[in-house]
PDB file of C-alpha atoms and ligand atoms in Angstrom:
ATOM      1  CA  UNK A   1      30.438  17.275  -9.288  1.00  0.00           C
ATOM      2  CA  UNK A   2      28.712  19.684  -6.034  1.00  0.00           C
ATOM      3  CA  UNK A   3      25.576  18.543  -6.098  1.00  0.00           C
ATOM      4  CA  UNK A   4      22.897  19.674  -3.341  1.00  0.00           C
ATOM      5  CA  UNK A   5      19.436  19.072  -2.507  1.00  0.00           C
ATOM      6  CA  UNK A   6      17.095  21.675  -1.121  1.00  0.00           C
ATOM      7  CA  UNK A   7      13.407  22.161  -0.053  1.00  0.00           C
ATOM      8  CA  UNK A   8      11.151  21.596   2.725  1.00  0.00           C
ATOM      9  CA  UNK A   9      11.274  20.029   5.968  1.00  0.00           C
ATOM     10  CA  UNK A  10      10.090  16.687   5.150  1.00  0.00           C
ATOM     11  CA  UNK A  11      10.379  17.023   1.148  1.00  0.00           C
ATOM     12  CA  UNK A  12      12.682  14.326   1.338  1.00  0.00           C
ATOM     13  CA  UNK A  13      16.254  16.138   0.656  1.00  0.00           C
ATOM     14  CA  UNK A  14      18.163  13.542   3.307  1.00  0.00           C
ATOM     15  CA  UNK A  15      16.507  10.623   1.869  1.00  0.00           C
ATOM     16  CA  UNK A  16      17.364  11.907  -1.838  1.00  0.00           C
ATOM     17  CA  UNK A  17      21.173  12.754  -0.763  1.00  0.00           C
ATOM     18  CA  UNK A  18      21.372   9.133   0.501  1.00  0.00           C
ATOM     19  CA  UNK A  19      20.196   7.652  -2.166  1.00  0.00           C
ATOM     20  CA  UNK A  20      21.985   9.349  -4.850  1.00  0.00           C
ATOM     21  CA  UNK A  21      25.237   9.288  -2.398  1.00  0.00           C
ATOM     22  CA  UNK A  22      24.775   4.754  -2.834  1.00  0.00           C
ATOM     23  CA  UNK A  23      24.010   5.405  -6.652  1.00  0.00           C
ATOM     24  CA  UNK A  24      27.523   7.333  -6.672  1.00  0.00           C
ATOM     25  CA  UNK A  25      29.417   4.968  -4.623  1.00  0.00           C
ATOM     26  CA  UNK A  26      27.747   1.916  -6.875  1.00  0.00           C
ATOM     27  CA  UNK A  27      28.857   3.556 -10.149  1.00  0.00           C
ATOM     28  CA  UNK A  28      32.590   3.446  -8.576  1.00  0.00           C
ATOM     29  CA  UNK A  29      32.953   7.222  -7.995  1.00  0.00           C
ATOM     30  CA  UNK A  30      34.062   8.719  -5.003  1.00  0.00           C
ATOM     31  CA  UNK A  31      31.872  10.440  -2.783  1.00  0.00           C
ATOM     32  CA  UNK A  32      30.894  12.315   0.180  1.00  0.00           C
ATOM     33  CA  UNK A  33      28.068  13.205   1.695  1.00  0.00           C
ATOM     34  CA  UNK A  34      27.450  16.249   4.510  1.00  0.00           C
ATOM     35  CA  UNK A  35      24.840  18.338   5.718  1.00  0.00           C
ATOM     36  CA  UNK A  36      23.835  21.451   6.839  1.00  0.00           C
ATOM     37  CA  UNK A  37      23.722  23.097   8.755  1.00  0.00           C
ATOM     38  CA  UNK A  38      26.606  20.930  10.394  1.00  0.00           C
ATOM     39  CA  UNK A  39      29.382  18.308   9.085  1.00  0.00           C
ATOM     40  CA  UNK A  40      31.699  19.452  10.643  1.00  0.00           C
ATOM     41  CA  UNK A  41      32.302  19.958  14.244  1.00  0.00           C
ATOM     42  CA  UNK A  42      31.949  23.169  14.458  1.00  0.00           C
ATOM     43  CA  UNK A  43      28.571  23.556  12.167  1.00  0.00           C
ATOM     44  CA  UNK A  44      27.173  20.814  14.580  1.00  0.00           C
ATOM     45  CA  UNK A  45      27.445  22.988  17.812  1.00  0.00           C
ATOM     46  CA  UNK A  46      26.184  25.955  15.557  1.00  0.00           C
ATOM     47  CA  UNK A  47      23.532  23.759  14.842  1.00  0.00           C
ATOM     48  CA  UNK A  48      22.535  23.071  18.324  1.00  0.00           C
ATOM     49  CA  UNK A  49      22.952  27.026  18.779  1.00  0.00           C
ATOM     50  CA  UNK A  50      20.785  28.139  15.959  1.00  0.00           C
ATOM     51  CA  UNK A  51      18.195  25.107  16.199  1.00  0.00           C
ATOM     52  CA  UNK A  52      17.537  24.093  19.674  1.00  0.00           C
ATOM     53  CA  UNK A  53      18.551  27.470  21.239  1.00  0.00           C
ATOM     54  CA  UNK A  54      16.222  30.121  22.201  1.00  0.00           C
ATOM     55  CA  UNK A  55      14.601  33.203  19.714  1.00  0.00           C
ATOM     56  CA  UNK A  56      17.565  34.729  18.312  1.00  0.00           C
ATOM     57  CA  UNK A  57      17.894  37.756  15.860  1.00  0.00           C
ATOM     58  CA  UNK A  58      17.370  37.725  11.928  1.00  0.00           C
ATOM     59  CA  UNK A  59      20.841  38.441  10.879  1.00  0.00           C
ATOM     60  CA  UNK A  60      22.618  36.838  13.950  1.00  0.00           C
ATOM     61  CA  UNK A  61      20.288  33.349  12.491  1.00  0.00           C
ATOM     62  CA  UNK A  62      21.564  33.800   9.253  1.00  0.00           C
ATOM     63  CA  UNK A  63      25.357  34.840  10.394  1.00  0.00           C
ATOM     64  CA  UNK A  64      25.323  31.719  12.379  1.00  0.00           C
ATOM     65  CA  UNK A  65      24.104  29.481   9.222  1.00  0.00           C
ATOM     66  CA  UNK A  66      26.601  31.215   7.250  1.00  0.00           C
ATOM     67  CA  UNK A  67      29.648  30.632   9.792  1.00  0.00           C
ATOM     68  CA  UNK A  68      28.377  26.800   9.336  1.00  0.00           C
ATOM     69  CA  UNK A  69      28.759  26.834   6.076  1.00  0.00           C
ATOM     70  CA  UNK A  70      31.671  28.582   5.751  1.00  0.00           C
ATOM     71  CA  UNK A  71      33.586  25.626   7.883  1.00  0.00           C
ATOM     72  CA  UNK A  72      31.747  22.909   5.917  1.00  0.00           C
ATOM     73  CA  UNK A  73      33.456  24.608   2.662  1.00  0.00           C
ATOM     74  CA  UNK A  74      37.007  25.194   4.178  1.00  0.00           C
ATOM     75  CA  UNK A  75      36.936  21.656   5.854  1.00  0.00           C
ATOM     76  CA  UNK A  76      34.578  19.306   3.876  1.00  0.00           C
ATOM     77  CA  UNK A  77      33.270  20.564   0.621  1.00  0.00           C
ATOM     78  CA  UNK A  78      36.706  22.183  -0.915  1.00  0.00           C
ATOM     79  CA  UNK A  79      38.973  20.024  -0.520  1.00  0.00           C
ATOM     80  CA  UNK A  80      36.881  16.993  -1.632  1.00  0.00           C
ATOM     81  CA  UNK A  81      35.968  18.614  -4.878  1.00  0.00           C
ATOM     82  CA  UNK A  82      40.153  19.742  -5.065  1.00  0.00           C
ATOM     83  CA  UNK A  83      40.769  15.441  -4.739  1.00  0.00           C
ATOM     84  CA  UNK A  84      37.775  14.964  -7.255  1.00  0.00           C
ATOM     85  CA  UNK A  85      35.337  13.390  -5.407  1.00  0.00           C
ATOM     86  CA  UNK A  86      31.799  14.397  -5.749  1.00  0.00           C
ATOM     87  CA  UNK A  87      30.382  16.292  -3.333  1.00  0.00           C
ATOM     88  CA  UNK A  88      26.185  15.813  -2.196  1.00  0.00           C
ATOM     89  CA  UNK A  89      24.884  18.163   0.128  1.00  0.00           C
ATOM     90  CA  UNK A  90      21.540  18.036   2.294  1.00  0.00           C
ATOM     91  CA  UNK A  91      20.929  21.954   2.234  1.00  0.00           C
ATOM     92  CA  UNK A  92      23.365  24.547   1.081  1.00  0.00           C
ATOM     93  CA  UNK A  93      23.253  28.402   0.298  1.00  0.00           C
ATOM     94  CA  UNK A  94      19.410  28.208  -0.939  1.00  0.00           C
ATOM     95  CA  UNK A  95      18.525  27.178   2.467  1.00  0.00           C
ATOM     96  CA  UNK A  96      19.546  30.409   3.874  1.00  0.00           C
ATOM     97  CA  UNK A  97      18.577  32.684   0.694  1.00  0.00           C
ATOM     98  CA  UNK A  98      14.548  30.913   0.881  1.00  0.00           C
ATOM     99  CA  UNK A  99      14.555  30.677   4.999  1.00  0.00           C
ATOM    100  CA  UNK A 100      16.385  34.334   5.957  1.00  0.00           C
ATOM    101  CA  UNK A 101      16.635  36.097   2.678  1.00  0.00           C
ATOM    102  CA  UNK A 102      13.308  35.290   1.843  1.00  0.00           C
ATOM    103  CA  UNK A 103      11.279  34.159   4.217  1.00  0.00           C
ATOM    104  CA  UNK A 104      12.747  36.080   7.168  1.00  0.00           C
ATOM    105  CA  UNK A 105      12.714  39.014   4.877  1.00  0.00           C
ATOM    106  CA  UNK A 106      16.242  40.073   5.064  1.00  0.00           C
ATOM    107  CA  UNK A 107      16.627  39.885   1.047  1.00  0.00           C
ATOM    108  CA  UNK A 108      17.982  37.869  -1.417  1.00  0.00           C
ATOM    109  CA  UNK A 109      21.058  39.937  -2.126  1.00  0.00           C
ATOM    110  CA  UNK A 110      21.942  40.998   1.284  1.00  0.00           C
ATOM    111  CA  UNK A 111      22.109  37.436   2.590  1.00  0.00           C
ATOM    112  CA  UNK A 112      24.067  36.494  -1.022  1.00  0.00           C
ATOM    113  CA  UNK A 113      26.059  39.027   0.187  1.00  0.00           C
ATOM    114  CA  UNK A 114      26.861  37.666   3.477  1.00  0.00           C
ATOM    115  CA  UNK A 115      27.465  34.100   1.943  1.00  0.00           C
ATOM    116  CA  UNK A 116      29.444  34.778  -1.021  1.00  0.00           C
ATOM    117  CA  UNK A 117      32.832  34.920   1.068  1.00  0.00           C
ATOM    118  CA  UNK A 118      31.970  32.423   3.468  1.00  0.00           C
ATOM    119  CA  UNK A 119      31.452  29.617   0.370  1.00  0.00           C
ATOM    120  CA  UNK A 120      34.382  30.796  -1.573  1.00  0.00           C
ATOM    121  CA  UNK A 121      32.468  31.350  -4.448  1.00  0.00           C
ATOM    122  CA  UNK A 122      31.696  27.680  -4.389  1.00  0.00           C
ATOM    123  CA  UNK A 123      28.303  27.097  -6.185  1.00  0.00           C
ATOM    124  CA  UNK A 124      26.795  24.219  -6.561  1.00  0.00           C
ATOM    125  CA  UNK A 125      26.744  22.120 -10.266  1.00  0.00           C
ATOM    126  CA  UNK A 126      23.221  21.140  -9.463  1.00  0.00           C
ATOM    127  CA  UNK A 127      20.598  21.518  -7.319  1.00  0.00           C
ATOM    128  CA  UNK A 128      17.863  19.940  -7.165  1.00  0.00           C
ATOM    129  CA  UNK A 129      14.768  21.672  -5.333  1.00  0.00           C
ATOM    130  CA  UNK A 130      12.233  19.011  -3.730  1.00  0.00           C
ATOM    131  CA  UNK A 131       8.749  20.708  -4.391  1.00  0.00           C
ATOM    132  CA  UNK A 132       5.638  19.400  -2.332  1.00  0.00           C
ATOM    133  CA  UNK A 133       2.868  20.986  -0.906  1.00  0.00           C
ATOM    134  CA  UNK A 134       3.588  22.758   2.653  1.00  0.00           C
ATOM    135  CA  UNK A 135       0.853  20.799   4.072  1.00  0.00           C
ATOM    136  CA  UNK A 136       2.057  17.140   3.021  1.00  0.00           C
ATOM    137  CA  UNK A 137       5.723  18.260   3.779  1.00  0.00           C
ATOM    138  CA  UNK A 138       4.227  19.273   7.507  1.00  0.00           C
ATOM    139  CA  UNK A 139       2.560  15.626   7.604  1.00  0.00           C
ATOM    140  CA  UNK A 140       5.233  13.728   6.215  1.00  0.00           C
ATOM    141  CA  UNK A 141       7.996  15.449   8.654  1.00  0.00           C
ATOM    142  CA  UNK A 142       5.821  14.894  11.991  1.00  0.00           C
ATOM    143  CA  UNK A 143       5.650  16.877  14.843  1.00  0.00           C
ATOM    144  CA  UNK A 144       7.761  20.362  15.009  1.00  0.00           C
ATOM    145  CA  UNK A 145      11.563  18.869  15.916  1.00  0.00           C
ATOM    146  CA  UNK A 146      13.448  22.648  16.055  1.00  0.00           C
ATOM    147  CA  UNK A 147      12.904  25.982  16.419  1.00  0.00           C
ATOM    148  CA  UNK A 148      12.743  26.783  12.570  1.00  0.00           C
ATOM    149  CA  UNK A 149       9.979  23.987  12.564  1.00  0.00           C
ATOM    150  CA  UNK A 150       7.810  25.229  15.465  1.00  0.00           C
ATOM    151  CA  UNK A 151       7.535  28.830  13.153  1.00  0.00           C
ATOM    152  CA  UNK A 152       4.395  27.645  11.502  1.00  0.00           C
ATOM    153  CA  UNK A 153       1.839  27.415   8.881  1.00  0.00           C
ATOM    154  CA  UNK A 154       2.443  30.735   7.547  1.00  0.00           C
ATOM    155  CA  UNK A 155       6.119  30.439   7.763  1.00  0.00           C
ATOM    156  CA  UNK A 156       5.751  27.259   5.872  1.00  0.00           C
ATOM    157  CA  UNK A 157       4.147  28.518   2.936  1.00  0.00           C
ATOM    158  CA  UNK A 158       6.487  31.765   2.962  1.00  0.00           C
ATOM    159  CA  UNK A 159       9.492  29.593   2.593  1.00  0.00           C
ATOM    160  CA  UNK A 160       7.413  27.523   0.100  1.00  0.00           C
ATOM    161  CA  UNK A 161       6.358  30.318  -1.959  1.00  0.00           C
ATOM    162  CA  UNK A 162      10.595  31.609  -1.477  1.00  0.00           C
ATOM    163  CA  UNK A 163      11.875  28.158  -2.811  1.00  0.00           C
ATOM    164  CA  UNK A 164       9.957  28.735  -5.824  1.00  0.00           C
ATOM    165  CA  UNK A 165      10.775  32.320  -6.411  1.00  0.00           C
ATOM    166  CA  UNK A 166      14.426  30.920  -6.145  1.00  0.00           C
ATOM    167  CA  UNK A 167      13.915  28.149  -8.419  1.00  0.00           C
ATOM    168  CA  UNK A 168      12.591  30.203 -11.361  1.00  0.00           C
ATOM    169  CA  UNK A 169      15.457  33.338 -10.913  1.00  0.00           C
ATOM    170  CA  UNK A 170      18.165  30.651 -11.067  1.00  0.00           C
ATOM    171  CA  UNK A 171      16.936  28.595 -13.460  1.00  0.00           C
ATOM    172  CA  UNK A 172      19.907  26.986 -14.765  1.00  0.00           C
ATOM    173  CA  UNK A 173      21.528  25.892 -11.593  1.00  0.00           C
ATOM    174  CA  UNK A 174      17.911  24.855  -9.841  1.00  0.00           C
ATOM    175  CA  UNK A 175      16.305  21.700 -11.590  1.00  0.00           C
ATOM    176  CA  UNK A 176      12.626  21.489  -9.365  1.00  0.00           C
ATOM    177  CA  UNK A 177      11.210  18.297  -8.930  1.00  0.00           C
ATOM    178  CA  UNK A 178       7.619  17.134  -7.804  1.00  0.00           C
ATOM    179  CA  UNK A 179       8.318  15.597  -4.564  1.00  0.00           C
ATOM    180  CA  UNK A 180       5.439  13.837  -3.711  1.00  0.00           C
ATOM    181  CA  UNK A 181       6.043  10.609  -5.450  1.00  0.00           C
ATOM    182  CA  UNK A 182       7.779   7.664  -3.663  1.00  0.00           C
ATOM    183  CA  UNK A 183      11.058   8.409  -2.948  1.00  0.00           C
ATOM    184  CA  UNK A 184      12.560   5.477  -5.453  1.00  0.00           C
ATOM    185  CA  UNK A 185      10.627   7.611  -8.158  1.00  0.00           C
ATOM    186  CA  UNK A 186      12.467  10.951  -7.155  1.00  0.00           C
ATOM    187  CA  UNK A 187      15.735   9.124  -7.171  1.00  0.00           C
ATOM    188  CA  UNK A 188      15.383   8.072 -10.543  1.00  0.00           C
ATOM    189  CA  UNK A 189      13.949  11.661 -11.906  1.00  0.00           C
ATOM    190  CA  UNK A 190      17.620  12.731  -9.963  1.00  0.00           C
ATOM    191  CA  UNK A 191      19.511  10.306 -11.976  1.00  0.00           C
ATOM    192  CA  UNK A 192      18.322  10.861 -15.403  1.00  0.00           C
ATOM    193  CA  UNK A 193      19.229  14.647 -14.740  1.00  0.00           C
ATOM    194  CA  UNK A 194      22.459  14.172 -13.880  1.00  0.00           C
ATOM    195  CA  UNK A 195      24.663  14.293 -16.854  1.00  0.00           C
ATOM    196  CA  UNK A 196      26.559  11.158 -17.602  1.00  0.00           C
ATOM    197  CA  UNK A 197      24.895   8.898 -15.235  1.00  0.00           C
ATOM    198  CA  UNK A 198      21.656   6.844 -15.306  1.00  0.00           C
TER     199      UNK A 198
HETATM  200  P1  TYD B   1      17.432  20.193   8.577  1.00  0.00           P
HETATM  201  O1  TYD B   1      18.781  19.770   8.937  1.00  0.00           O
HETATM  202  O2  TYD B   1      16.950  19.877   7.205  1.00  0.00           O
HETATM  203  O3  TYD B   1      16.402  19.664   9.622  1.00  0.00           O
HETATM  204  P2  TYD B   1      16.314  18.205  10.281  1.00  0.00           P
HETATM  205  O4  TYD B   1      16.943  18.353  11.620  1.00  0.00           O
HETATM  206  O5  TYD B   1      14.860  17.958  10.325  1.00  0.00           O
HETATM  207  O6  TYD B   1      17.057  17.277   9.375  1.00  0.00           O
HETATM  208  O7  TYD B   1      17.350  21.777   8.698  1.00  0.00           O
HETATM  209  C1  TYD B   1      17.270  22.438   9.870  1.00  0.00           C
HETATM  210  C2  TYD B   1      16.453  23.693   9.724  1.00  0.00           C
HETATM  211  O8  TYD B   1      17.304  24.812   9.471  1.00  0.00           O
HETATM  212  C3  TYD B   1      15.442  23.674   8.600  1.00  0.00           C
HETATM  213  O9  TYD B   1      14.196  24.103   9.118  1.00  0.00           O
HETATM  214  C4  TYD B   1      15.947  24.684   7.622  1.00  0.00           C
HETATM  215  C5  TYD B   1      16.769  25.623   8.454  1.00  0.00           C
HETATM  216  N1  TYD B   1      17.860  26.297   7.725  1.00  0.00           N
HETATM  217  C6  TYD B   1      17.801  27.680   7.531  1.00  0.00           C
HETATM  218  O10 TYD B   1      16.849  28.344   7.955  1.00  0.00           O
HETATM  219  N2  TYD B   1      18.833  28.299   6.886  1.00  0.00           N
HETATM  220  C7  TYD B   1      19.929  27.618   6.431  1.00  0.00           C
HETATM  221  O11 TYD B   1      20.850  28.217   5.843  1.00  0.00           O
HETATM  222  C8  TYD B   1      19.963  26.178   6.635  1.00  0.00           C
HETATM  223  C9  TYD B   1      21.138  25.387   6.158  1.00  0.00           C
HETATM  224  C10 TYD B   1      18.912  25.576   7.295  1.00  0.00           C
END
């Protein structure tokens, strides 16, 4: 099972991945648990790069998240799902399709596009989109950490407004949740969603 978690800064998608990674690991399966962008050596200098670096150009931002993810695949995320482990990922392909497709304006199917070598064709099972409002996710994640933080207000609610969009045109893949409970709550709305768990 490819499971990934998506929204926000501050919407809680590292919390969630943890929790649901223990839930795994307590119910005997094997698991493992990356991010994004990084998890692997490479994706973690790209991070620095893309993150703490200066302005850098639409498509070169969403190149680099794509030549993240296209390591994390080839090095982390196939071959775990090949052994039959499950895989839970903080921030996938969404990410980039809400943030640059959407919110950058570069388009949905253009940055598709771009990704749909990189992953493989390695979709998540599940994902599960972490919906609160712009202005509690802004509270709860503090002051602005990177450079996609420090965008703004505006930016905020664009990428808001694109997770949405996303979560409604794929449907069957995206399962949106209402974030702002306590995270034990979340957990549990994660759990009984996930077939054969619980
Ligand atoms: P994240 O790792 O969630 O931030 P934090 O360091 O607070 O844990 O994500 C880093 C930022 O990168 C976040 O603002 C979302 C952005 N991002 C994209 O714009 N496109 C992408 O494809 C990915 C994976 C992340």
């Amino acid at each position: 099972m490819f499971v990934t978690f998506e929204g926000l800064d501050g919407s809680g998608t590292t919390t969630q991945a943890e929790l649901l990674r223990q839930h795994l690991e307590e119910a005997g399966r094997d698991v493992v648990l990356t991010r994004e962008p990084g998890g692997t050596e490479l994706g973690e200098r790209i991070r620095e790069l893309v993150l703490g670096g200066p302005e850098i150009s639409p498509w070169a931002e969403a190149a680099l998240f794509a030549a993240a993810r296209a390591e994390l695949v080839a090095e982390v995320i196939q071959p775990a799902l090949e052994r039959g482990a499950d895989v839970v990922c903080d921030r996938y392909l969404d990410s980039s399709l809400a943030y640059q497709g959407i919110a950058r304006g570069l388009g949905v199917d253009r940055v598709l596009a771009l990704n749909v070598n990189a992953i493989r064709g390695i979709l998540p099972d599940v994902t599960f989109l972490l919906l609160v409002d712009p202005e509690e996710a802004q509270r709860r994640s503090g002051p602005p950490g990177d450079r996609i933080e420090r965008e703004g207000d505006e930016f905020l609610r664009e990428v808001d407004k694109a997770y949405r969009e996303l979560g409604s045109a794929f449907a069957g893949r995206i399962t949106m949740l209402d974030a702002s409970a306590s995270a034990d709550e979340v957990a549990k709305e994660v759990r009984d969603r996930l077939p054969g768990l619980s």
